[in-house]
GROMACS .gro file of C-alpha atoms in nm:
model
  385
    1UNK     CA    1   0.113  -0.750   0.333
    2UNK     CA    2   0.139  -0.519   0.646
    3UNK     CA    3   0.044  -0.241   0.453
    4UNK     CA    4  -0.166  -0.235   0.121
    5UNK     CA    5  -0.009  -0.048  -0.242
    6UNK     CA    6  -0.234   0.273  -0.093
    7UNK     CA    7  -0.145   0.211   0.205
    8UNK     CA    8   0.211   0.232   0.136
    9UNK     CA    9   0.177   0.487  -0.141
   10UNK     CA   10   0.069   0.732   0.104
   11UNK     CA   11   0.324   0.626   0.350
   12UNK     CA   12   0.548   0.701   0.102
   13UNK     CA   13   0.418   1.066   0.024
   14UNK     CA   14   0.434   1.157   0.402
   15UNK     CA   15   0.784   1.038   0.431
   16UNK     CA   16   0.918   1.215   0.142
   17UNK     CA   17   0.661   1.497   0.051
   18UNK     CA   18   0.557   1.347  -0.244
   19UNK     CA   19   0.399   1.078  -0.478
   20UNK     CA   20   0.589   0.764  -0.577
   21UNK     CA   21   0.610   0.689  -0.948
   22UNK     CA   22   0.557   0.354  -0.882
   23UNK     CA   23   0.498   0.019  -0.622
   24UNK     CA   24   0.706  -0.239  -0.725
   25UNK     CA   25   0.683  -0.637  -0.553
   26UNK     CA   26   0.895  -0.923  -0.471
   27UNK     CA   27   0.786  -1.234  -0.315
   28UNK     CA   28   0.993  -1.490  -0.063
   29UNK     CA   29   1.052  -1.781  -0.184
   30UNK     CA   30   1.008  -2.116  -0.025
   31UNK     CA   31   1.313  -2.397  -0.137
   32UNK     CA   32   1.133  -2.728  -0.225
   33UNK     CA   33   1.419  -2.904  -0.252
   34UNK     CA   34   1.781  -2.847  -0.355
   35UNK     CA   35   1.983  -2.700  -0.040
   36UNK     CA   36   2.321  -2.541  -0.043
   37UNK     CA   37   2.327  -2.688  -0.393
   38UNK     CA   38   2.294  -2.380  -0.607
   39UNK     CA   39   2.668  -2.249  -0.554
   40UNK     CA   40   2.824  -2.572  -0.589
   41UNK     CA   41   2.683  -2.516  -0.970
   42UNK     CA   42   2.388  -2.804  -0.926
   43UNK     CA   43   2.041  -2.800  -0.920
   44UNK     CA   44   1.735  -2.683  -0.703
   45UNK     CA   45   1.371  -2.660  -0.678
   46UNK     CA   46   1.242  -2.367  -0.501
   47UNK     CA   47   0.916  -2.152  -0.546
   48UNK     CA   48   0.817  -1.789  -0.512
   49UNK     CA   49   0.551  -1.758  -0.212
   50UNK     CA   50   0.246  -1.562  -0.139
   51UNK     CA   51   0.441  -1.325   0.099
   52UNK     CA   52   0.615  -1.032  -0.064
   53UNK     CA   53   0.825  -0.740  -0.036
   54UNK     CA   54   0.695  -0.410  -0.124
   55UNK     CA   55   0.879  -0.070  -0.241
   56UNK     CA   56   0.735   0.252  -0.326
   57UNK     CA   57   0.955   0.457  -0.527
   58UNK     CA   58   1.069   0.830  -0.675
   59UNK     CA   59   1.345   0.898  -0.901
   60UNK     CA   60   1.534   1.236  -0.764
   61UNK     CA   61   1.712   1.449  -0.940
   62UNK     CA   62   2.015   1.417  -0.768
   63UNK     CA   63   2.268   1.116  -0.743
   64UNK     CA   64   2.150   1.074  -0.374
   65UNK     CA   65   1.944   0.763  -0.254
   66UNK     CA   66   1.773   0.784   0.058
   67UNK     CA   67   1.568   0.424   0.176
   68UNK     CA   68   1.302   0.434   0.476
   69UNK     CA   69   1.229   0.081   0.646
   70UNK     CA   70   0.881   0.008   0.792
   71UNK     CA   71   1.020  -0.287   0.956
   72UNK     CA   72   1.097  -0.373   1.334
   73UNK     CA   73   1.118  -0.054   1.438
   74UNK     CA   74   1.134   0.147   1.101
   75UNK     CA   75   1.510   0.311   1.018
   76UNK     CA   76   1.619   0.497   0.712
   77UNK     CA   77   1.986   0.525   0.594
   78UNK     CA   78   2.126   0.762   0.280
   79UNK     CA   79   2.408   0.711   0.041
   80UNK     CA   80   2.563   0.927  -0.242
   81UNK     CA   81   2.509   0.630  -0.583
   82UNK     CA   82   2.892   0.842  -0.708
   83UNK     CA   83   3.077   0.741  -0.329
   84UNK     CA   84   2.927   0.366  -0.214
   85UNK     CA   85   3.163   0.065  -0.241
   86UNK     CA   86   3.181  -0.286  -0.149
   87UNK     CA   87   3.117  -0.327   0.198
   88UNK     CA   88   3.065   0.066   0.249
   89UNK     CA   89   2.718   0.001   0.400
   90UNK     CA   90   2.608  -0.175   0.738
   91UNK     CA   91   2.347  -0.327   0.855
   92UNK     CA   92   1.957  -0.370   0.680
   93UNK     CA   93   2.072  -0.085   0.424
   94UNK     CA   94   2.311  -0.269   0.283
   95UNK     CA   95   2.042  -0.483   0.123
   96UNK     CA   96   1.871  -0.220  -0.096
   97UNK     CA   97   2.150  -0.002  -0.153
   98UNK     CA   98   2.401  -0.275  -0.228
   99UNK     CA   99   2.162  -0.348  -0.510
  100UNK     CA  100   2.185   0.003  -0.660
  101UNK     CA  101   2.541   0.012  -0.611
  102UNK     CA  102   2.557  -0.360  -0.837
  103UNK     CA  103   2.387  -0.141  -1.098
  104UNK     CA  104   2.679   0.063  -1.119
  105UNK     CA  105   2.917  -0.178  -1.099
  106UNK     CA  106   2.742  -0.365  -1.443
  107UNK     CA  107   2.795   0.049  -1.604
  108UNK     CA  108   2.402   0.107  -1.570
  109UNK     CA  109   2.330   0.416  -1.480
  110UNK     CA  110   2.072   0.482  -1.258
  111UNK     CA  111   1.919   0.784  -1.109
  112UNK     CA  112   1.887   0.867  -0.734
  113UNK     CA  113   1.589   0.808  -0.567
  114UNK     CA  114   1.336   0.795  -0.249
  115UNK     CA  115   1.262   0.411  -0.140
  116UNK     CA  116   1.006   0.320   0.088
  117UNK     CA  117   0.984  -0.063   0.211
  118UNK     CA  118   0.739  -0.287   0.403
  119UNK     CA  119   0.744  -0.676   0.363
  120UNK     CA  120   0.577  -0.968   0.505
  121UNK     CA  121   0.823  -1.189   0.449
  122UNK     CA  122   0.984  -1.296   0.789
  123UNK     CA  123   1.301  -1.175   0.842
  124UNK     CA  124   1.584  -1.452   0.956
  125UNK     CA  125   1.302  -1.771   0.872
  126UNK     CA  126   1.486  -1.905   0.594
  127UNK     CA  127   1.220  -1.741   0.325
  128UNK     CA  128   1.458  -1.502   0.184
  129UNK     CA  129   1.331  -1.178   0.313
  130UNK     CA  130   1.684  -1.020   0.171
  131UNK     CA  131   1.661  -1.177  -0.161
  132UNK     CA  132   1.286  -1.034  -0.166
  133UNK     CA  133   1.401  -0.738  -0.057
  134UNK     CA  134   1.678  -0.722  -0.393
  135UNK     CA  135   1.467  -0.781  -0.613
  136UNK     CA  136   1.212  -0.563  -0.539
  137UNK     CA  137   1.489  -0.295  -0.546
  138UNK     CA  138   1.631  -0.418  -0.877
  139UNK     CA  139   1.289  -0.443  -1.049
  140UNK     CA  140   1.195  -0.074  -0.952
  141UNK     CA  141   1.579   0.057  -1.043
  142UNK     CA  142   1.555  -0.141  -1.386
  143UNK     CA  143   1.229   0.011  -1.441
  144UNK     CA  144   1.275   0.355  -1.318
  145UNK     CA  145   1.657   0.369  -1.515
  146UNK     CA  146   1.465   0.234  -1.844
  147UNK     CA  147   1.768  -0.046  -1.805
  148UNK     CA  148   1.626  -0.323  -1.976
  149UNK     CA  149   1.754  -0.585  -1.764
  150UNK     CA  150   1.660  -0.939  -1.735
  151UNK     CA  151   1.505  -1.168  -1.475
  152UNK     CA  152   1.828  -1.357  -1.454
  153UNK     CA  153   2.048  -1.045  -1.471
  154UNK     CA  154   1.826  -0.859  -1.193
  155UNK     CA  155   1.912  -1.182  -1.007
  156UNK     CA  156   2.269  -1.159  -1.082
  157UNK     CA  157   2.260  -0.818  -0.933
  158UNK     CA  158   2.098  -0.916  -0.649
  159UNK     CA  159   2.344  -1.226  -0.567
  160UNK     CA  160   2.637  -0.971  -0.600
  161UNK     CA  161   2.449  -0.734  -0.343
  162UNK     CA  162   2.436  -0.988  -0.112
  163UNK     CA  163   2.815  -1.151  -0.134
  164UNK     CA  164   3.020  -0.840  -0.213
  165UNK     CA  165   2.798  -0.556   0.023
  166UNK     CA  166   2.628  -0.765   0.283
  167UNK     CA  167   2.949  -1.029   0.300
  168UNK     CA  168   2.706  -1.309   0.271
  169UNK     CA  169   2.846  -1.615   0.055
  170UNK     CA  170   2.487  -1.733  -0.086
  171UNK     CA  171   2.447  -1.832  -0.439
  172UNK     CA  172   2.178  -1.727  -0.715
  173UNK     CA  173   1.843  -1.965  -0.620
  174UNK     CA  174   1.684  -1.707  -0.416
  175UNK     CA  175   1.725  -1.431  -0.643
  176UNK     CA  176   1.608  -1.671  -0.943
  177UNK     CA  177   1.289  -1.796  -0.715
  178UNK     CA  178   1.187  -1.423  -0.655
  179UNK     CA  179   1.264  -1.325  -1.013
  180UNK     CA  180   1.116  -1.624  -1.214
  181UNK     CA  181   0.844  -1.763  -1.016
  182UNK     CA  182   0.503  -1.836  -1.188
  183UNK     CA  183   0.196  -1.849  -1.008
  184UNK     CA  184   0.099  -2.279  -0.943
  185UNK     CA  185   0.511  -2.367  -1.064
  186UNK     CA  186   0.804  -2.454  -0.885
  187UNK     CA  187   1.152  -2.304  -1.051
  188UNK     CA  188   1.385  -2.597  -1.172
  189UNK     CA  189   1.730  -2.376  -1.205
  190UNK     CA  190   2.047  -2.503  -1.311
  191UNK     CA  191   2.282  -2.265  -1.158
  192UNK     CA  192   2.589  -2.358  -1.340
  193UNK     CA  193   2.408  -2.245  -1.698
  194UNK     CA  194   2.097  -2.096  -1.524
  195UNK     CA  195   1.900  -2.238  -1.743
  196UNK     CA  196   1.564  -2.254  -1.588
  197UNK     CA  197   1.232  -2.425  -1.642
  198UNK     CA  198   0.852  -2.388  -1.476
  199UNK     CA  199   0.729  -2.682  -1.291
  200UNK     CA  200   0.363  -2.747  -1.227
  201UNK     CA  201   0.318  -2.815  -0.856
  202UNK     CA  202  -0.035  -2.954  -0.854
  203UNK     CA  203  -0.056  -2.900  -0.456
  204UNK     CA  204  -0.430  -2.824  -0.460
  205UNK     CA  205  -0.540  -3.028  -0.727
  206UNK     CA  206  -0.421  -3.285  -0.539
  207UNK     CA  207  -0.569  -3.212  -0.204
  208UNK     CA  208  -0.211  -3.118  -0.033
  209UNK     CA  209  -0.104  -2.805   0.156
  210UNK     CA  210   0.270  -2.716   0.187
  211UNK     CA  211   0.279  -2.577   0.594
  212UNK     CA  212   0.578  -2.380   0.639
  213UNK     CA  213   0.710  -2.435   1.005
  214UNK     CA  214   0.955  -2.082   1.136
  215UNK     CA  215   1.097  -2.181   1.469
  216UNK     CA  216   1.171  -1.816   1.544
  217UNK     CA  217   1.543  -1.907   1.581
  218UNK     CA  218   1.699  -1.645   1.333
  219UNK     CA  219   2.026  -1.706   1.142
  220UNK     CA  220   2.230  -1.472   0.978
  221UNK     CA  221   2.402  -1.579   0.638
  222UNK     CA  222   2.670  -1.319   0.675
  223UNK     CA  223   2.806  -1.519   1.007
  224UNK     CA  224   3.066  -1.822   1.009
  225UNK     CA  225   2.857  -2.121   0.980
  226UNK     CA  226   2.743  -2.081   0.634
  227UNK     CA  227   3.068  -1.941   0.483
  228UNK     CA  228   3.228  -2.272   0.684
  229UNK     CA  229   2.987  -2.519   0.518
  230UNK     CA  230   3.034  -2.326   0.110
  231UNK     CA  231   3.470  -2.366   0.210
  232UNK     CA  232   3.417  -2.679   0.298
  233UNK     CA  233   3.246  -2.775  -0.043
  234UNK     CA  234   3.547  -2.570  -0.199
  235UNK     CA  235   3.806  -2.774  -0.033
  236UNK     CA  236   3.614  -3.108  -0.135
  237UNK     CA  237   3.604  -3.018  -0.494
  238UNK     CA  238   3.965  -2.954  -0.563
  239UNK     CA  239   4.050  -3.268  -0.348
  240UNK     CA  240   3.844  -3.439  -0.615
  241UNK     CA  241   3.969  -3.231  -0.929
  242UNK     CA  242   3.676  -3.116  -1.011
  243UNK     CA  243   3.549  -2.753  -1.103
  244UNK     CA  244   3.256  -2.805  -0.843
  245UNK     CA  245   3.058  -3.085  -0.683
  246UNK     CA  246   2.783  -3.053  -0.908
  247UNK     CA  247   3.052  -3.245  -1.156
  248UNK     CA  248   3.048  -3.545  -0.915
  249UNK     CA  249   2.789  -3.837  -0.872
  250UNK     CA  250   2.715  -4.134  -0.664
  251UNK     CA  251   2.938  -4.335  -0.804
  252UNK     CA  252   3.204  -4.113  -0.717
  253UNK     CA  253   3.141  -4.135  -0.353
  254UNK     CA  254   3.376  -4.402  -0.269
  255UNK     CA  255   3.666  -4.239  -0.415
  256UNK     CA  256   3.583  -3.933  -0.170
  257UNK     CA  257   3.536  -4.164   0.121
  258UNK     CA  258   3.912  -4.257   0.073
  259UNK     CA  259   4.033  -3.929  -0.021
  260UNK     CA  260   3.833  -3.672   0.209
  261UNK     CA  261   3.920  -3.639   0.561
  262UNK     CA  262   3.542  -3.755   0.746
  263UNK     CA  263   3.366  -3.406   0.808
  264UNK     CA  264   3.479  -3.301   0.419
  265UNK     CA  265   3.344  -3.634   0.291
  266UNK     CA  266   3.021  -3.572   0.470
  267UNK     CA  267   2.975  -3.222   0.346
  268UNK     CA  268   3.039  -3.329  -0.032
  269UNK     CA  269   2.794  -3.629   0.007
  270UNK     CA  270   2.545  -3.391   0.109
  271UNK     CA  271   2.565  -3.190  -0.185
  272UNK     CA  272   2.591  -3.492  -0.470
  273UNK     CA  273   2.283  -3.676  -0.264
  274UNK     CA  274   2.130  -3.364  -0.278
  275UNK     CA  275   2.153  -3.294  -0.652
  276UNK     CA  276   1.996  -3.630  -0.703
  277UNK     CA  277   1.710  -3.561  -0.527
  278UNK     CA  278   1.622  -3.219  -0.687
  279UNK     CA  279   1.633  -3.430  -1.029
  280UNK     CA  280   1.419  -3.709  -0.910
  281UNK     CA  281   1.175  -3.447  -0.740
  282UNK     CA  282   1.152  -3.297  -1.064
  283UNK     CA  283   1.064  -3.687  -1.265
  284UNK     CA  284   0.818  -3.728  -0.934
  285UNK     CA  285   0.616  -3.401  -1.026
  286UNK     CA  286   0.578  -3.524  -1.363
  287UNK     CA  287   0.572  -3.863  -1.367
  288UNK     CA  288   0.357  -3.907  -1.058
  289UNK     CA  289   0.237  -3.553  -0.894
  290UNK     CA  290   0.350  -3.388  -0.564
  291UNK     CA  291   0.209  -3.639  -0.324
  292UNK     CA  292   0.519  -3.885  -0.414
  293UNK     CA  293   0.792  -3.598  -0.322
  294UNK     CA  294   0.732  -3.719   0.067
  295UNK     CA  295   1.040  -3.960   0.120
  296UNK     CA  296   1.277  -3.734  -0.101
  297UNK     CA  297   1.186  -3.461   0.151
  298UNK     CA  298   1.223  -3.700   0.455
  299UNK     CA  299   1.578  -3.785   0.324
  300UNK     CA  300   1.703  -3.456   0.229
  301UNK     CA  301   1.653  -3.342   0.594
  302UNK     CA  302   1.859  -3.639   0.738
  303UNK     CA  303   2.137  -3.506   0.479
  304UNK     CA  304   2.134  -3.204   0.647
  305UNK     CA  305   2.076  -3.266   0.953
  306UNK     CA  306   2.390  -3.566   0.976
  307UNK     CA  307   2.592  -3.482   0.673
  308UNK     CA  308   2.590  -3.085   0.638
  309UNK     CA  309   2.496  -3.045   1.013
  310UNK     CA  310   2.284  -2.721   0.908
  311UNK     CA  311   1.998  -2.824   1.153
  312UNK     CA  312   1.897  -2.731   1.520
  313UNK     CA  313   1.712  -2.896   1.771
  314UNK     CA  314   1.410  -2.719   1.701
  315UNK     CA  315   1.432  -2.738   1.314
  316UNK     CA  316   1.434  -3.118   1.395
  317UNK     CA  317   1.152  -3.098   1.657
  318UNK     CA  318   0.925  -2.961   1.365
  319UNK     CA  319   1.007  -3.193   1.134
  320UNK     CA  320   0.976  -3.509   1.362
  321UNK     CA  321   0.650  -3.368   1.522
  322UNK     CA  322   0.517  -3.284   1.170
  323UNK     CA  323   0.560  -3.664   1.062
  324UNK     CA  324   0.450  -3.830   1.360
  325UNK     CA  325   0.108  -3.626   1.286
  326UNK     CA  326   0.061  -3.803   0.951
  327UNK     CA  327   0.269  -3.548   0.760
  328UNK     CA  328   0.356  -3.684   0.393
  329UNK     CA  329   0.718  -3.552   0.441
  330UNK     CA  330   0.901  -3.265   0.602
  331UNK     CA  331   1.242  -3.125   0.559
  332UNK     CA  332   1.407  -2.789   0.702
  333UNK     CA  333   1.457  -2.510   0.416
  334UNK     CA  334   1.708  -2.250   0.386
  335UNK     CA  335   2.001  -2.186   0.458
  336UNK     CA  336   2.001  -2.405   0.830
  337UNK     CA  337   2.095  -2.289   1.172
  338UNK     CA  338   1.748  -2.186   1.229
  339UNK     CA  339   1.473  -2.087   1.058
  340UNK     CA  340   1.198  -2.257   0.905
  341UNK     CA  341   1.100  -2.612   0.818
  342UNK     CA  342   0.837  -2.719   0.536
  343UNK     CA  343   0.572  -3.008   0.585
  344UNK     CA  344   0.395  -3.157   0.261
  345UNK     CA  345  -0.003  -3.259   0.417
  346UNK     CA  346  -0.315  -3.406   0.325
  347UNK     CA  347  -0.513  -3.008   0.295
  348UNK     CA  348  -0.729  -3.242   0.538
  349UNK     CA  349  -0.440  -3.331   0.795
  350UNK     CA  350  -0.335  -2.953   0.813
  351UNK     CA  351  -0.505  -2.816   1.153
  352UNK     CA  352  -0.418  -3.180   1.319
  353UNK     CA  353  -0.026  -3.149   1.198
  354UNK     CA  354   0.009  -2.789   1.318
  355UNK     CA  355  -0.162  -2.851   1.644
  356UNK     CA  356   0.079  -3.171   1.694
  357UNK     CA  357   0.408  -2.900   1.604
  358UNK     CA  358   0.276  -2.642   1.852
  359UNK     CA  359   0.214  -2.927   2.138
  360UNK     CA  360   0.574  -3.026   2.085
  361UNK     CA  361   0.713  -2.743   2.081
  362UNK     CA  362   0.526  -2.643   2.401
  363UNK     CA  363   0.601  -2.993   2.590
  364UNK     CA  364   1.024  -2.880   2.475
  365UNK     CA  365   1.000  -2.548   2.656
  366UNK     CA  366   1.043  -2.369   2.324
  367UNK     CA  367   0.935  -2.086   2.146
  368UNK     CA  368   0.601  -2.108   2.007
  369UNK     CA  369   0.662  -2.160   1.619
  370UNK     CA  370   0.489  -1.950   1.353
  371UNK     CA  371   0.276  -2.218   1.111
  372UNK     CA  372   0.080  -2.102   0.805
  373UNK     CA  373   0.014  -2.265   0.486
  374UNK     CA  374   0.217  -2.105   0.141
  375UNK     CA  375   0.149  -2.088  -0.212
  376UNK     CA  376   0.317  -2.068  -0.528
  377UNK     CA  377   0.281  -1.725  -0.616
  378UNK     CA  378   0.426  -1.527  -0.913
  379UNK     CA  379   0.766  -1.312  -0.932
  380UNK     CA  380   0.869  -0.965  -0.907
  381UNK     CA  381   0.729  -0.709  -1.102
  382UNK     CA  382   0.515  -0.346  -1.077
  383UNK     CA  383   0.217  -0.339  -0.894
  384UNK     CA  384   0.063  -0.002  -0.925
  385UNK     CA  385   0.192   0.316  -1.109
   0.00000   0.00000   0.00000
């Protein structure tokens, strides 16, 4: 964390001219497996991580909120809670205070209130510093409004912030990861019921590291080639009469290949290979511990790479790079177009992996990637106060 809970707390008190009632903490999350899945109603695998999202907080007597960002070069932004509407706020405030203004679309009243942020979660390296960011914000509003709300319904919230204020078209995994996380588990999430179980990951019982790769090329969800890929699944479905293409399997493949024009086809195999493999990941973990997961990692990355066409050259640089150095598998995570990619390694093969991904990247003329090793951590909740 970039600043510790007294850190922060006094942060807070110099900004505003008084104490916080409370920190409150969100972590990223890290998608095992399971990508662009989630709002075609399937299945996906992600974690909560060991980087978090931190808010200090005040209630005020007043209907205002005012939010102060330690980030990049710090800003701050205001908004009366009575006069904010969908799409009403730009930019990084849109995050925080779309959140608050999902509370009041649900009829939960909530009071106004000072917000002071820091996070080391990084931002645009397909972690889900926004979703860390919600929930943090919705964990501290439930608390401080005496709401009551649930994990899934603070994730809920947080979704809505994101499509309706920020204009991004994600679905409800990175929410759920931040939300529901358990330190050691993975987060098995059906998002069509989102009913949700804990997964034991095993990763150091098992002598294995999970090395997160961020390329430093940042994407923004909000843009066109996201939206593009989620219409494209759209289209695809009602081609194939179904309510989404978590309702089709292999087996109805062929029938797409005949009815779906080539790019369409490709974009709906994606998703149904891609179901399968979160289910199978899940039967590996169990049936046979994390070391197995290595070729369903390996293939899920071609998927994307050929049949969603979410990847970049560098996101396939890592991955490449990664196995050539002995990694057990490798995939990119996220939402694509940049970002991050994960490697699963012998904890022994670590240092030799990362120095073969930095070597590549160097002999490409790229930027030099960020590598460091993640854990599954637990979710949101209060921290001090």
């Amino acid at each position: 964390m970039t600043l510790s809970a007294a850190e922060l707390s006094a942060a807070f008190t110099a900004r505003f001219g008084r104490e916080p009632a409370g920190i409150w903490s969100a972590p990223g999350r890290v998608n095992l497996i399971g990508e662009h899945t989630d709002y075609n109603d399937g299945f996906v695998l992600p974690f909560a991580i060991n980087r978090s999202t931190l808010v200090a907080a005040a209630p005020r007597r007043d209907r205002t909120a005012r939010v102060y960002s330690s980030l990049g070069d710090g800003g701050s932004a205001s908004a009366d809670l009575n006069g904010i509407s969908a799409g009403s706020i730009t930019g990084w405030a849109a995050y925080p205070l779309g959140v608050l203004w999902a509370f009041g679309e649900r009829g939960t009243r909530i009071p106004g209130m000072d917000l002071y942020i820091d996070s080391d979660v990084p931002v645009g390296a397909g972690l889900s510093s926004s979703a860390a960011l919600e929930c943090a914000v919705a964990t501290m509003a439930n608390d401080l409004a005496d709401a009551g709300l649930t994990g899934p319904e603070l994730a809920e919230l947080g979704r809505r912030a994101e499509n309706r204020m920020v204009g991004a078209p994600t679905g409800i995994m990175d929410q759920s990861a931040s939300l529901l996380g358990e330190e050691g588990h993975a987060v098995f999430l059906d998002c069509r019921s989102l009913e949700s179980r804990l997964v034991p990951l095993g990763l150091a019982a098992n002598g294995l590291t999970l090395l997160v790769i961020d390329t430093r090329v940042s994407h923004e969800h909000s843009t066109g080639g996201y939206a593009s890929r989620r219409a494209s699944c759209e289209r695809g479905a009602r081609a194939m009469g179904v309510p989404a293409l978590r309702d089709l399997t292999d087996a109805d493949l062929a029938e797409a290949a005949r009815t779906l024009d080539d790019e369409t086809f490709r974009r709906v195999r994606h998703v149904v290979t891609e179901n399968a493999r979160v289910l199978a990941a899940v039967d590996l973990l169990r049936e046979q511990g994390p070391a197995a997961l290595g070729p369903l990692l390996n293939a899920s990355h071609a998927s994307m790479r050929d049949d969603f066409e979410i990847s970049c050259p560098e996101l396939d640089l890592a991955v490449e790079a990664a196995r050539g150095a002995g990694a057990l598998g490798a995939r990119m995570t996220g939402g694509g177009f940049g970002g991050s990619a994960i490697t699963l390694v012998k904890t022994d093969d670590a240092a030799s992996v990362a120095g073969a991904v930095l070597g590549a990247f160097t002999a490409a003329g790229y930027t030099e990637p960020a590598l460091f090793p993640v854990l599954p951590a637990s979710g949101a909740g209060r921290v001090e106060g």
